[in-house]
Short mmCIF file of C-alpha atoms in Angstrom, two decimals:
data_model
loop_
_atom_site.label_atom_id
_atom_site.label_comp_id
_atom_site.label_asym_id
_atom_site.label_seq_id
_atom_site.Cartn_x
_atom_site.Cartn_y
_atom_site.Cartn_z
CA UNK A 10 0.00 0.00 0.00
CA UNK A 11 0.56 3.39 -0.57
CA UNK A 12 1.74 6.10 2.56
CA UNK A 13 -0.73 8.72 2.45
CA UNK A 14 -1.72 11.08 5.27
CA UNK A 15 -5.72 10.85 3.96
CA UNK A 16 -7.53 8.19 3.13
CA UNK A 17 -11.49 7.06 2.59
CA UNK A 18 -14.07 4.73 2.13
CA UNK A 19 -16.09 5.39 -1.00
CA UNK A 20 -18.40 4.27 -4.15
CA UNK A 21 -20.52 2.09 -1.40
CA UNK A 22 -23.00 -0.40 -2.10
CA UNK A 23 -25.17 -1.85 0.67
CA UNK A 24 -26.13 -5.69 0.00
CA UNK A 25 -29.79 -5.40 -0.73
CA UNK A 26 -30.96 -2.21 0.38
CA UNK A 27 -30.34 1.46 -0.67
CA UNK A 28 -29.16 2.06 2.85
CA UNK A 29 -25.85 1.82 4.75
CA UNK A 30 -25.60 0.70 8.25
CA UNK A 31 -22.52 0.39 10.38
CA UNK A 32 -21.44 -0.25 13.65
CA UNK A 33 -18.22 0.69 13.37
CA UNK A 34 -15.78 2.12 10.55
CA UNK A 35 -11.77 1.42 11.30
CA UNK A 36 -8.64 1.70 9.60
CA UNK A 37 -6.22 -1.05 10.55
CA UNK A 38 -2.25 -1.30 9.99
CA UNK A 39 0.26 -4.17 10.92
CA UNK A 40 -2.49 -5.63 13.22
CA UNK A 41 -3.37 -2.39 15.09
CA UNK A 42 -5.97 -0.27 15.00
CA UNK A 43 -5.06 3.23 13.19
CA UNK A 44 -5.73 6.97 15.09
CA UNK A 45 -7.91 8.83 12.57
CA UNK A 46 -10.24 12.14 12.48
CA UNK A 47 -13.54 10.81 11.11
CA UNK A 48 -15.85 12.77 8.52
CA UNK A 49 -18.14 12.06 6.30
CA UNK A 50 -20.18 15.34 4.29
CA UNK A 51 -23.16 13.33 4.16
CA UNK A 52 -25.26 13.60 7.14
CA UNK A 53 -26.71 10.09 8.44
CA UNK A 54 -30.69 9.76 8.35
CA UNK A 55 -30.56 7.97 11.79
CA UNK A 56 -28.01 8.08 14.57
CA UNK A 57 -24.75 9.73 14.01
CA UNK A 58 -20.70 9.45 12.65
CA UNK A 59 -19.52 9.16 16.18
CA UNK A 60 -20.98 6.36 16.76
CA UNK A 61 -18.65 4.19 14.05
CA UNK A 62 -15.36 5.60 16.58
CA UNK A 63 -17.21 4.89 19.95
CA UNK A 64 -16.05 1.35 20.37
CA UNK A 65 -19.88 0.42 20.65
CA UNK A 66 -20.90 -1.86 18.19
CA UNK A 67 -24.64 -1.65 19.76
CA UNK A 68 -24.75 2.03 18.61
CA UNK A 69 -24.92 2.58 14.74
CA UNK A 70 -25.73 5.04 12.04
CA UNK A 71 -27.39 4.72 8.76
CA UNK A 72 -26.80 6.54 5.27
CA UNK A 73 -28.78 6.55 2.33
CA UNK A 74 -26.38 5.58 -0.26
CA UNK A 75 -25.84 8.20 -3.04
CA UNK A 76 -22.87 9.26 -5.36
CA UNK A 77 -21.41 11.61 -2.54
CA UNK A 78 -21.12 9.15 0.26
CA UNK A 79 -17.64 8.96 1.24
CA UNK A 80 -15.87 8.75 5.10
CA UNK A 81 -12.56 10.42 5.25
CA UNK A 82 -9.53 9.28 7.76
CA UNK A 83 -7.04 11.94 8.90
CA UNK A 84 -4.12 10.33 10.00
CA UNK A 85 -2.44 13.33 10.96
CA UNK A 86 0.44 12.70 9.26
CA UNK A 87 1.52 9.98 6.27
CA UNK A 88 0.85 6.40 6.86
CA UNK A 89 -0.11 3.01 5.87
CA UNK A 90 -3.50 1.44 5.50
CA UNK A 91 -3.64 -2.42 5.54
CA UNK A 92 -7.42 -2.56 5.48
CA UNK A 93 -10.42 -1.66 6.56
CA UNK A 94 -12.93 -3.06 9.59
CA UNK A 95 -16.23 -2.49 9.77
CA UNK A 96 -18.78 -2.90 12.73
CA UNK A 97 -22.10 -5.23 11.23
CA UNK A 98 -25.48 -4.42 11.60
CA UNK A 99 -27.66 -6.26 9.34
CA UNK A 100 -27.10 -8.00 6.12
CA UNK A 101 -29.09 -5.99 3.76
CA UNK A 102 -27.57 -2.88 5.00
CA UNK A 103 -24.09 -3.95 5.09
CA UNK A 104 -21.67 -2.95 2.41
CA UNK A 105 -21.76 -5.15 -0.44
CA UNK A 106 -18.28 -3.35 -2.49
CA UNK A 107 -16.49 -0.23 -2.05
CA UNK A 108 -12.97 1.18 -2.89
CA UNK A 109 -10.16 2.73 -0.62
CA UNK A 110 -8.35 5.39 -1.93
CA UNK A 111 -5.72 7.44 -0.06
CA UNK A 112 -4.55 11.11 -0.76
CA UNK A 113 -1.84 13.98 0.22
CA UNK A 114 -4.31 16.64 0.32
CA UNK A 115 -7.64 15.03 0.25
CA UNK A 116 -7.95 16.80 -2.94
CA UNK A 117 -6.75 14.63 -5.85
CA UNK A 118 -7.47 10.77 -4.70
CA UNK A 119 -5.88 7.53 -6.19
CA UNK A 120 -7.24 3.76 -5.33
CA UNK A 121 -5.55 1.64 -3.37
CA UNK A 122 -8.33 -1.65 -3.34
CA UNK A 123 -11.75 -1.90 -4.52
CA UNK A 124 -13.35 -4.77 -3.13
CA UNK A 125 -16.80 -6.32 -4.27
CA UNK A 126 -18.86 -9.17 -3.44
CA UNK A 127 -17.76 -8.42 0.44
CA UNK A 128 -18.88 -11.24 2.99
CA UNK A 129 -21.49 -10.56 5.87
CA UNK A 130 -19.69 -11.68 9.05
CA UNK A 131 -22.94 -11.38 11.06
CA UNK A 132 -24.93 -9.48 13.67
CA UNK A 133 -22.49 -6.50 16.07
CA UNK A 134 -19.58 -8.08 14.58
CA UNK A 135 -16.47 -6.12 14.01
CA UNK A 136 -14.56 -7.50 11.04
CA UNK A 137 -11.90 -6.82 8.18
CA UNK A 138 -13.20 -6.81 5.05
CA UNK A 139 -13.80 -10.44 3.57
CA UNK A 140 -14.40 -10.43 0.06
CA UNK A 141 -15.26 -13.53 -2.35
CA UNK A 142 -14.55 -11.23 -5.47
CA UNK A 143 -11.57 -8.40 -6.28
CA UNK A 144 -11.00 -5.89 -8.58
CA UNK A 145 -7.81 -5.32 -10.22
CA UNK A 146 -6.99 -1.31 -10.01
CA UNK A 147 -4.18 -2.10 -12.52
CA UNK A 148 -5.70 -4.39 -15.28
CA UNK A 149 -4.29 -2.88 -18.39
CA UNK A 150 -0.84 -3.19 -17.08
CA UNK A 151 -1.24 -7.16 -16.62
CA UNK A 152 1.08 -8.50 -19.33
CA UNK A 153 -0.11 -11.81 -18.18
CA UNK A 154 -2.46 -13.81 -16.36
CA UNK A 155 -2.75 -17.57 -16.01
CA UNK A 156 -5.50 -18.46 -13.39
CA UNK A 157 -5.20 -21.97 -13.73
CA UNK A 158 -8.97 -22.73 -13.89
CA UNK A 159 -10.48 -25.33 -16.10
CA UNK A 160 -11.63 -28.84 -16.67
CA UNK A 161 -9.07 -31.52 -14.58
CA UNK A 162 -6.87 -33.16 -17.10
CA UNK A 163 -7.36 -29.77 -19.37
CA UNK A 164 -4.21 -29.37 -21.25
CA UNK A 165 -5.49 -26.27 -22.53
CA UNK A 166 -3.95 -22.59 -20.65
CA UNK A 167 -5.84 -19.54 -20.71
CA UNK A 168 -3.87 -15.98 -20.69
CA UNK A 169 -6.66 -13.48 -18.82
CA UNK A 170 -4.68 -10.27 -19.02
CA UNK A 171 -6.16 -7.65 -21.38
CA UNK A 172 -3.44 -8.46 -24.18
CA UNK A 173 -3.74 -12.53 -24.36
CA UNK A 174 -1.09 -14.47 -25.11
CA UNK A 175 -0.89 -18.04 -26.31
CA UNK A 176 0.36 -20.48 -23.83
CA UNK A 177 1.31 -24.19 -24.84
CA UNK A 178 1.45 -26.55 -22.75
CA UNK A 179 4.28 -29.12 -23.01
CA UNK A 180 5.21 -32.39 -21.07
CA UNK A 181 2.27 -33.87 -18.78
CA UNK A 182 1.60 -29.95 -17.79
CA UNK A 183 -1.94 -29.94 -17.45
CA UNK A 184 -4.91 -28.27 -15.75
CA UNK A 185 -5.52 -30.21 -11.94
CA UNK A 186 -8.40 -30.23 -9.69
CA UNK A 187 -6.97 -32.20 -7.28
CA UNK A 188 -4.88 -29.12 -5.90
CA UNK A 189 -6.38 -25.50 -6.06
CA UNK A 190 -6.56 -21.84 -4.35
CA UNK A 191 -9.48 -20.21 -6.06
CA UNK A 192 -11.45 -21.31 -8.85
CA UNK A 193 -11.62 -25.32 -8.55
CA UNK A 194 -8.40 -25.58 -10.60
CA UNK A 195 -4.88 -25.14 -10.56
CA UNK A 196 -1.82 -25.79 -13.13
CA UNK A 197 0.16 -28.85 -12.33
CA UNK A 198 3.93 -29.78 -13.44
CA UNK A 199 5.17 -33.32 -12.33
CA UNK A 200 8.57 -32.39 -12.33
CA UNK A 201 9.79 -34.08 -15.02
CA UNK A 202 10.27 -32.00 -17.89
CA UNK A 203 6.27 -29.79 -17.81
CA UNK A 204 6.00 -26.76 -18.84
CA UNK A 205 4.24 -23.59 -20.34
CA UNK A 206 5.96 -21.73 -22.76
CA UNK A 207 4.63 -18.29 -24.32
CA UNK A 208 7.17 -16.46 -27.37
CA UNK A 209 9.42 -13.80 -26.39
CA UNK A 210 7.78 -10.68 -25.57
CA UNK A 211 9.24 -7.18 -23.99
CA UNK A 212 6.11 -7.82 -22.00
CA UNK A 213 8.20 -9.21 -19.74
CA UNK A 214 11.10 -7.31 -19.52
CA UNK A 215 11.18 -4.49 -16.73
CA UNK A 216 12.81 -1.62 -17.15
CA UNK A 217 10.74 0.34 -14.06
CA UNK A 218 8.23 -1.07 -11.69
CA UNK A 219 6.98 -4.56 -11.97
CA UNK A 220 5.12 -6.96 -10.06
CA UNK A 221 5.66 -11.02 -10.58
CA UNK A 222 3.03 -12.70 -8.01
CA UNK A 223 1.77 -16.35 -7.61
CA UNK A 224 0.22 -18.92 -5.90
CA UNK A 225 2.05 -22.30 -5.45
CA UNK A 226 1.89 -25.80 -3.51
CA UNK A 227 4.48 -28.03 -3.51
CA UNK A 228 5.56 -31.47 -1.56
CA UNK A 229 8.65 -32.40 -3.18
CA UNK A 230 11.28 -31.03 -5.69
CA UNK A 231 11.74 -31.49 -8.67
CA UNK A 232 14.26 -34.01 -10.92
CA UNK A 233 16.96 -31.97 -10.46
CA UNK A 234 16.14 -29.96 -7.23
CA UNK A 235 16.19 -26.18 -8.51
CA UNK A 236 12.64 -26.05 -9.28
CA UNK A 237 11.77 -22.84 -11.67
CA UNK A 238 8.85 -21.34 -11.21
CA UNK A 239 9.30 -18.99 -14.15
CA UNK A 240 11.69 -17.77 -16.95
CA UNK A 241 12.86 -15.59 -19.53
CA UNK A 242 16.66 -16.98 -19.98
CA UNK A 243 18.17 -18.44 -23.04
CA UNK A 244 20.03 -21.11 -21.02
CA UNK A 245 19.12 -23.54 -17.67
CA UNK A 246 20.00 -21.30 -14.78
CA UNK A 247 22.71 -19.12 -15.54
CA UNK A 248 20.14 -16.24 -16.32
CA UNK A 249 22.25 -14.86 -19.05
CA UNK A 250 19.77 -13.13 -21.39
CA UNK A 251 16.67 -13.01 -18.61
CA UNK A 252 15.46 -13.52 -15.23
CA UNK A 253 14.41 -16.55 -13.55
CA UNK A 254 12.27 -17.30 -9.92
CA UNK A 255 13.00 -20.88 -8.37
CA UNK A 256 11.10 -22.28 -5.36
CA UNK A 257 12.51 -25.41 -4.69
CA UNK A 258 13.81 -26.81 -1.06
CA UNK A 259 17.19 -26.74 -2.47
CA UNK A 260 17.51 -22.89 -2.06
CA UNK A 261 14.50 -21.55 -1.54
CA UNK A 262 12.58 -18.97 -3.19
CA UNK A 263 15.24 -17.71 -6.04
CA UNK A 264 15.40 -14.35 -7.98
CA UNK A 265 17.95 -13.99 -10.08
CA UNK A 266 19.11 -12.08 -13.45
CA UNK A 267 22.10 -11.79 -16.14
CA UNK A 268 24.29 -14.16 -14.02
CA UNK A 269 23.51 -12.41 -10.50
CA UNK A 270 21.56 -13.75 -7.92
CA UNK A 271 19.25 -10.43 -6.86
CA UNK A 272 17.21 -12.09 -3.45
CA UNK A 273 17.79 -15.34 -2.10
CA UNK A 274 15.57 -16.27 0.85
CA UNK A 275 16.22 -19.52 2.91
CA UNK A 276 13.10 -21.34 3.04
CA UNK A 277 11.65 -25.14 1.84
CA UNK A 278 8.42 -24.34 0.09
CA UNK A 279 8.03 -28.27 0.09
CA UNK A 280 5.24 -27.75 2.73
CA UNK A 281 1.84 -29.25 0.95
CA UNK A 282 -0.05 -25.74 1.60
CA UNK A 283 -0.71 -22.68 -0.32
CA UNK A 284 1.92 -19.94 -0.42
CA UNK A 285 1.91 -16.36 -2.19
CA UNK A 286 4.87 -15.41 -3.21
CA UNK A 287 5.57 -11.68 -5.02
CA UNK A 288 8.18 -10.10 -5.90
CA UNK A 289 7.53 -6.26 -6.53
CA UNK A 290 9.24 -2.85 -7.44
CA UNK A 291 8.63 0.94 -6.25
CA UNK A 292 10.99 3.38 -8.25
CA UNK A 293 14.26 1.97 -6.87
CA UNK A 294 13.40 0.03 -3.64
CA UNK A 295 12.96 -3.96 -4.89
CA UNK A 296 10.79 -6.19 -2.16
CA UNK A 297 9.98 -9.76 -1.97
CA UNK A 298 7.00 -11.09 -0.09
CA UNK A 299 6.23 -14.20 1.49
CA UNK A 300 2.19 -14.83 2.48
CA UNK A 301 2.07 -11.06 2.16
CA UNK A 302 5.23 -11.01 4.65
CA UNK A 303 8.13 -8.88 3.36
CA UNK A 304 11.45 -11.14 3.41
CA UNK A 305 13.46 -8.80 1.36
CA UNK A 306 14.07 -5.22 0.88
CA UNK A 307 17.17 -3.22 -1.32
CA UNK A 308 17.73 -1.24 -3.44
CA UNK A 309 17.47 -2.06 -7.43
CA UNK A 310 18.05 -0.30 -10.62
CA UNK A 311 18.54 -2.92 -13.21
CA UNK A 312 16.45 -2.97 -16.09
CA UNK A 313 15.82 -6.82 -16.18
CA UNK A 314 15.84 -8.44 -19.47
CA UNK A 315 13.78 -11.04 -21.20
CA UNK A 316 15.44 -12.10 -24.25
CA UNK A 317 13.96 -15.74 -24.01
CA UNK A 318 10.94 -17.55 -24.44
CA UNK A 319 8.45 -16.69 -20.99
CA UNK A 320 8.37 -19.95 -19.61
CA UNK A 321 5.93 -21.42 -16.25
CA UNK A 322 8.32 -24.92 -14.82
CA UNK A 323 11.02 -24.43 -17.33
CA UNK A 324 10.99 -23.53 -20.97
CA UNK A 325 12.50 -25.31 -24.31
CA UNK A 326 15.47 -22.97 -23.78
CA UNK A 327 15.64 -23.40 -19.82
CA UNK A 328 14.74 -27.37 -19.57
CA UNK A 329 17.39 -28.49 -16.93
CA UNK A 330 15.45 -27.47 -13.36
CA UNK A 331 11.90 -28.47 -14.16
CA UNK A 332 9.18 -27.81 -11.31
CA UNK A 333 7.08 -29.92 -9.06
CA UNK A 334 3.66 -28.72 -7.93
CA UNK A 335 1.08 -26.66 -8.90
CA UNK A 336 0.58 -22.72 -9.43
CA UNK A 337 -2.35 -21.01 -9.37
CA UNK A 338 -3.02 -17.16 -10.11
CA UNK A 339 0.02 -16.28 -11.60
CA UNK A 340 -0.01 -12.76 -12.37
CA UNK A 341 2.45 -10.07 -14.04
CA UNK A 342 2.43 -6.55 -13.90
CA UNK A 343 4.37 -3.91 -15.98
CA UNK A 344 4.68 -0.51 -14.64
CA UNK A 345 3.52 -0.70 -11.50
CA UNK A 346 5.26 -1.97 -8.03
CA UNK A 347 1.78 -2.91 -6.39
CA UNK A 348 3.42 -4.24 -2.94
CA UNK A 349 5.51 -1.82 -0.84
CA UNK A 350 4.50 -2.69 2.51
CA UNK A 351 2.62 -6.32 4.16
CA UNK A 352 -0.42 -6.75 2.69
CA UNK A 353 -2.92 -9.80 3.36
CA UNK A 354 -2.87 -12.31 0.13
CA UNK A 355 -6.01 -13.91 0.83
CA UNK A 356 -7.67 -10.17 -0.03
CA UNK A 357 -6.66 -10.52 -4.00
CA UNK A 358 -9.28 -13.32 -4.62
CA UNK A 359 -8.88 -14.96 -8.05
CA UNK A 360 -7.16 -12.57 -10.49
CA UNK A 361 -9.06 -9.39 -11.51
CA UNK A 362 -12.84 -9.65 -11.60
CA UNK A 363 -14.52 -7.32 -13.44
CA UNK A 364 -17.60 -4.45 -11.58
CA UNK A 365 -21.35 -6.54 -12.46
CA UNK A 366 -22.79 -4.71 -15.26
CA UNK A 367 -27.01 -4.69 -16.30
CA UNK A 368 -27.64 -7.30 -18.78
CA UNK A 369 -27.41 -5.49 -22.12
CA UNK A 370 -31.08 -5.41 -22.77
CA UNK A 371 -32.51 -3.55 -19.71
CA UNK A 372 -32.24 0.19 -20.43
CA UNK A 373 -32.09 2.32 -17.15
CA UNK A 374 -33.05 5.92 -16.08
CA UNK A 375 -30.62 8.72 -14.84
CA UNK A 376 -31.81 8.02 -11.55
CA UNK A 377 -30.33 4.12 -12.44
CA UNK A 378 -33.63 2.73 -11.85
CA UNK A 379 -35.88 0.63 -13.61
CA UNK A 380 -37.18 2.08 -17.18
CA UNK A 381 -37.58 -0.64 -18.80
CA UNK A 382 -37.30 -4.28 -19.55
CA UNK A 383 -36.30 -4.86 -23.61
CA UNK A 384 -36.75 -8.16 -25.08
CA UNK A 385 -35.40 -6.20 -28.46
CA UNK A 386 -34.14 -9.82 -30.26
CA UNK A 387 -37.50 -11.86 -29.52
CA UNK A 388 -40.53 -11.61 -31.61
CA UNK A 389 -43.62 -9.91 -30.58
CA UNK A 390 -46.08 -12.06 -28.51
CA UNK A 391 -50.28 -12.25 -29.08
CA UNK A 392 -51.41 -9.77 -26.55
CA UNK A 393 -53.91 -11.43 -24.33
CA UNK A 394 -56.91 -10.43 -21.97
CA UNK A 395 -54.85 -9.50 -18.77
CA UNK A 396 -54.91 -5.93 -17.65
CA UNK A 397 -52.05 -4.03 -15.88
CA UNK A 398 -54.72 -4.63 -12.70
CA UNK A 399 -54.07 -8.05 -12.43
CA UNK A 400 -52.01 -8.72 -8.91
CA UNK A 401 -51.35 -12.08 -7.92
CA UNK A 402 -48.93 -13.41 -4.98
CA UNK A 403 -48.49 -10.37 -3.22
CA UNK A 404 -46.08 -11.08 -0.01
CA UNK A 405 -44.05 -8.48 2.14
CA UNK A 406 -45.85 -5.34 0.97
CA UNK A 407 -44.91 -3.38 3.86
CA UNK A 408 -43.03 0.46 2.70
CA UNK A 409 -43.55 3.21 1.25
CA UNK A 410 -41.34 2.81 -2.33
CA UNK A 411 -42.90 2.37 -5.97
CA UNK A 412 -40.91 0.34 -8.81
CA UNK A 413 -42.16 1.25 -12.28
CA UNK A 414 -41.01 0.40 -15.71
CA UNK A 415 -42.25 -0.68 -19.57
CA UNK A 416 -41.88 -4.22 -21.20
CA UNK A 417 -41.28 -3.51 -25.02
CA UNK A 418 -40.23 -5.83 -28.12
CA UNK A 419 -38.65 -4.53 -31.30
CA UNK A 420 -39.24 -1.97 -32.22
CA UNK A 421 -40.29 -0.50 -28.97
CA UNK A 422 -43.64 -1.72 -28.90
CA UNK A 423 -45.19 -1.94 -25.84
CA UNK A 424 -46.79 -5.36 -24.74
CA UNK A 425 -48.48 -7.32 -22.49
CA UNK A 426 -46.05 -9.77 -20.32
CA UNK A 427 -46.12 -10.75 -16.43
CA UNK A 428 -43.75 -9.10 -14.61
CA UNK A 429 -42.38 -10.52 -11.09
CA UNK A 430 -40.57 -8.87 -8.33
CA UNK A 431 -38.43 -10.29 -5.98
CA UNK A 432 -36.82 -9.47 -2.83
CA UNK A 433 -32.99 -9.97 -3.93
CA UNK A 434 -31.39 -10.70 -0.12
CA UNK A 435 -33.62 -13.85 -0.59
CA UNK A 436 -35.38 -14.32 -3.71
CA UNK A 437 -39.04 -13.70 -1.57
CA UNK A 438 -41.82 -13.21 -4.27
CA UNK A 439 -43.05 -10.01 -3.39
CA UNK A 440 -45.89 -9.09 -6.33
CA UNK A 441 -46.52 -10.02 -9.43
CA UNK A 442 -48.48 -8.01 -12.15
CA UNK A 443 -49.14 -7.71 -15.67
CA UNK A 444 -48.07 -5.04 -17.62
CA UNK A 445 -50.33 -2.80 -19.84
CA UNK A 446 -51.41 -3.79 -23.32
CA UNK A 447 -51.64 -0.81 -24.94
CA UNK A 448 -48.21 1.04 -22.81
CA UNK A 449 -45.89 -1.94 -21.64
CA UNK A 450 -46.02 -0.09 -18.25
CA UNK A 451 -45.93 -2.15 -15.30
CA UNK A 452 -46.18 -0.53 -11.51
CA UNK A 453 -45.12 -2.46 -8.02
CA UNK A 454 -46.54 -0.07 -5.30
CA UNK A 455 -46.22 -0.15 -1.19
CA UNK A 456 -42.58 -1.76 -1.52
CA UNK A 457 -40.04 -1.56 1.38
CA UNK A 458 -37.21 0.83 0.11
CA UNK A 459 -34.85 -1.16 2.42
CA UNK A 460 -34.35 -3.66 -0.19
CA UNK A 461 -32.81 -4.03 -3.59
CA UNK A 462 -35.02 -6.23 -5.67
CA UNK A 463 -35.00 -8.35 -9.32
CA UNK A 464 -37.44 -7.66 -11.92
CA UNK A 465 -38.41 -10.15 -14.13
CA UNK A 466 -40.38 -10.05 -17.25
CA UNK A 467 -41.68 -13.38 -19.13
CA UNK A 468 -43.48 -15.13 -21.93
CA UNK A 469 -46.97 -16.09 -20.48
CA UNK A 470 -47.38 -18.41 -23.49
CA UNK A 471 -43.58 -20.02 -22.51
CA UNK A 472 -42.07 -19.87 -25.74
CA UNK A 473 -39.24 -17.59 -24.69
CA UNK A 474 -36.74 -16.93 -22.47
CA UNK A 475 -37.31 -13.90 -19.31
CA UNK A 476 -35.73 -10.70 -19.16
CA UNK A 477 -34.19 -10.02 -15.88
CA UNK A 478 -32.69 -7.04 -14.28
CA UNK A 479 -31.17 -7.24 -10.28
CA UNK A 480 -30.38 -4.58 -7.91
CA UNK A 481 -33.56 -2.13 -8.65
CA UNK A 482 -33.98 0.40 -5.97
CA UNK A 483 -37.16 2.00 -5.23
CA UNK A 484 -38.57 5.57 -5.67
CA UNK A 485 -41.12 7.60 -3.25
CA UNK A 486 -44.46 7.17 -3.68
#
């Protein structure tokens, strides 16, 4: 993470409701809580910002959740943020995603995480941030990205950076399930002459910053007990032309370039468990990282080369030290050091995930909510007897919100279709109507604004597929 003297919570999302509540807001750093001023410019619709620095988790305040909702930390003075904590009220009303970004003069703000998909940890519970889902602030600089995932025995390797590369597998490499970190899958080298090999590219030659992170289990070495992990060298070890990183329990985890070793750490990575391992550059200070751990700090100016094939266990031009194990998540960065200071691995999820979108068909308002639901690519449907009166199933009709919206086919011409809604924190039926013949408008009245809901719009003759949209707020009455 970056040192910043300001830093802040923003672009919030609440699980299923267009609310925030929170017992408690924190900043944490190297295990300890952080000292921080507290404001937010948006004033809470119940209780109030000190209670989130009381140390009360039974006292809370609630925000309605709008483009301007952000809580600023003073620190005082520069420091680092590890991560957030936040103090759980209920589910709905919990944050869902949101993005730290830090600042010099609380002026001009860069990102330092975005997290989405973040976990409930349940009722007055004070907790880091959990997330099952991250998002990359960096993608465009990923030169590559090899998650691993796939079918088990899948010899075929998938490059998800934003400037794919093909990646051939050679040996018995192969895609395992029997081993994995995230996504059910993993990439598995026996040892014994596996590997991935991509062509040259300056992609992987670094100049400036860089960042070369993975994932990796291993139990044993390999055949000839320097196990590389990775290479861009013209010749088995020497690191001539290119760089190389070996994890083996000969030596340990190995960087090294044009002849040089440049960090050797004494460990035996032979442990049958998951280990992150990075490797990361700031301007001129060089770090290595262990589980998020830094095990090596200097300083480095070397432009590193990569005048070979990139290779994953070894490479046609780097054959001699093949690896044992499996690798998930590998992931390089050009251009930017992303690790300065510890940081939490488990936080990073499964490479970079990209923000939920609408499904292309559902057009929204400037307000973002419902407008209307477009089956544009189905034919038009006989228009039947029901009326936009027709209510059936009505359950939890307890607030004071109103969802509207129009069901239309090509080329915008309203129809008749039934239209669900449905509570989205648990899929709870909640009405169901039909919307007008003659406008395609549809109308869900008395609805709690507490929730987000999913609007669905079908075929009442079943010939076609429903439209769907999720995460539909309410408006007033």
């Amino acid at each position: 993470m970056a040192s910043a003297r300001y830093w802040r919570i923003t672009d919030v999302s609440a699980h299923s409701s267009a609310y925030l509540e929170l017992g408690a807001l924190e900043l944490w750093a190297s295990g300890a809580k952080l000292t921080a001023t507290l404001t937010c410019a948006v004033a809470p619709v119940s209780g109030a910002l000190a209670n989130l620095s009381d140390a009360n988790l039974a006292t809370a305040a609630k925000w309605l959740i709008s483009p301007g909702l952000a809580f600023v930390f003073d620190l005082g003075s520069a420091g680092i943020v590890d991560v957030p904590r936040f103090g759980a009220v209920y589910q709905p009303e919990f944050v869902a995603s949101c993005a730290l970004e830090y600042s010099d003069d609380a002026l001009s703000w860069l990102q330092a995480a975005s997290y989405i998909q973040v976990v409930y940890p349940g009722f007055q519970t004070l907790t880091e941030i959990v997330t099952t889902g991250f998002v990359d602030p960096y993608p465009s600089q990923v030169t590559l990205l090899l998650r691993g995932d796939g079918s088990n025995g899948s010899t075929t390797f998938t490059d998800d950076s934003d400037t794919p590369k093909t990646v051939t597998g050679y040996g018995n490499a192969r895609i395992s399930t029997s081993q994995n970190k995230f996504g059910g899958a993993s990439i598995y080298l026996d040892g014994s002459g596996d590997y991935l090999q991509t062509p040259q590219s300056s992609d992987f030659a670094f100049p400036g910053d860089f960042t070369i992170e993975f994932w990796a289990w291993k139990s044993a070495n390999g055949a000839a007990g320097y196990d590389t992990a990775m290479t861009t060298d013209t010749s088995s070890g020497s690191a001539i032309n290119g760089w190389f990183v070996e994890l083996s329990g000969t030596r340990g985890f190995v960087f090294a370039h044009a002849s040089a070793t440049v960090i050797e750490y004494a460990t035996n990575p032979n442990n049958s468990a998951w280990t992150h391992w990075a490797i990361s550059r700031t301007g001129n200070t060089l770090k290595a990282f262990r589980q998020g751990v830094e095990i090596y700090t200097g300083t480095n100016t070397t432009s590193f080369l990569a005048n070979g094939v990139f290779g994953v266990g070894g490479s046609s031009t780097s054959p001699s030290y093949p690896y044992n194990g499996y690798i998930d998540d590998l992931k390089i960065t050009k251009g930017v050091g992303r690790y300065t200071a510890a940081f939490d691995p488990e936080l990073l999820g499964s490479g970079s995930v990209s923000l939920p979108t609408e499904p292309p068909n559902f057009v929204t308002n400037p307000a973002g909510q419902a407008d209307s639901l477009s089956t544009v690519t189905l034919p038009d449907f006989a228009t039947t007897l029901h009326g936009a009166a027709n209510t059936l199933n009505r359950g939890d009709l307890s607030g004071w919100g109103r969802i509207t919206g129009t069901v239309k086919v090509t080329p915008a011409t309203p129809v008749a279709r039934r239209v669900r809604l449905h509570r989205d924190v648990d899929g709870l039926l909640v009405d169901t109507v039909w919307s007008d013949p003659t406008t395609g408008a549809y109308q869900f009245d008395d609805i709690n604004p507490d929730f987000a809901y999913t609007v669905l719009s079908y075929d009442h003759t079943e010939a076609f597929r429903a439209v769907v949209a999720d995460r539909v707020l309410t408006e007033p009455m």
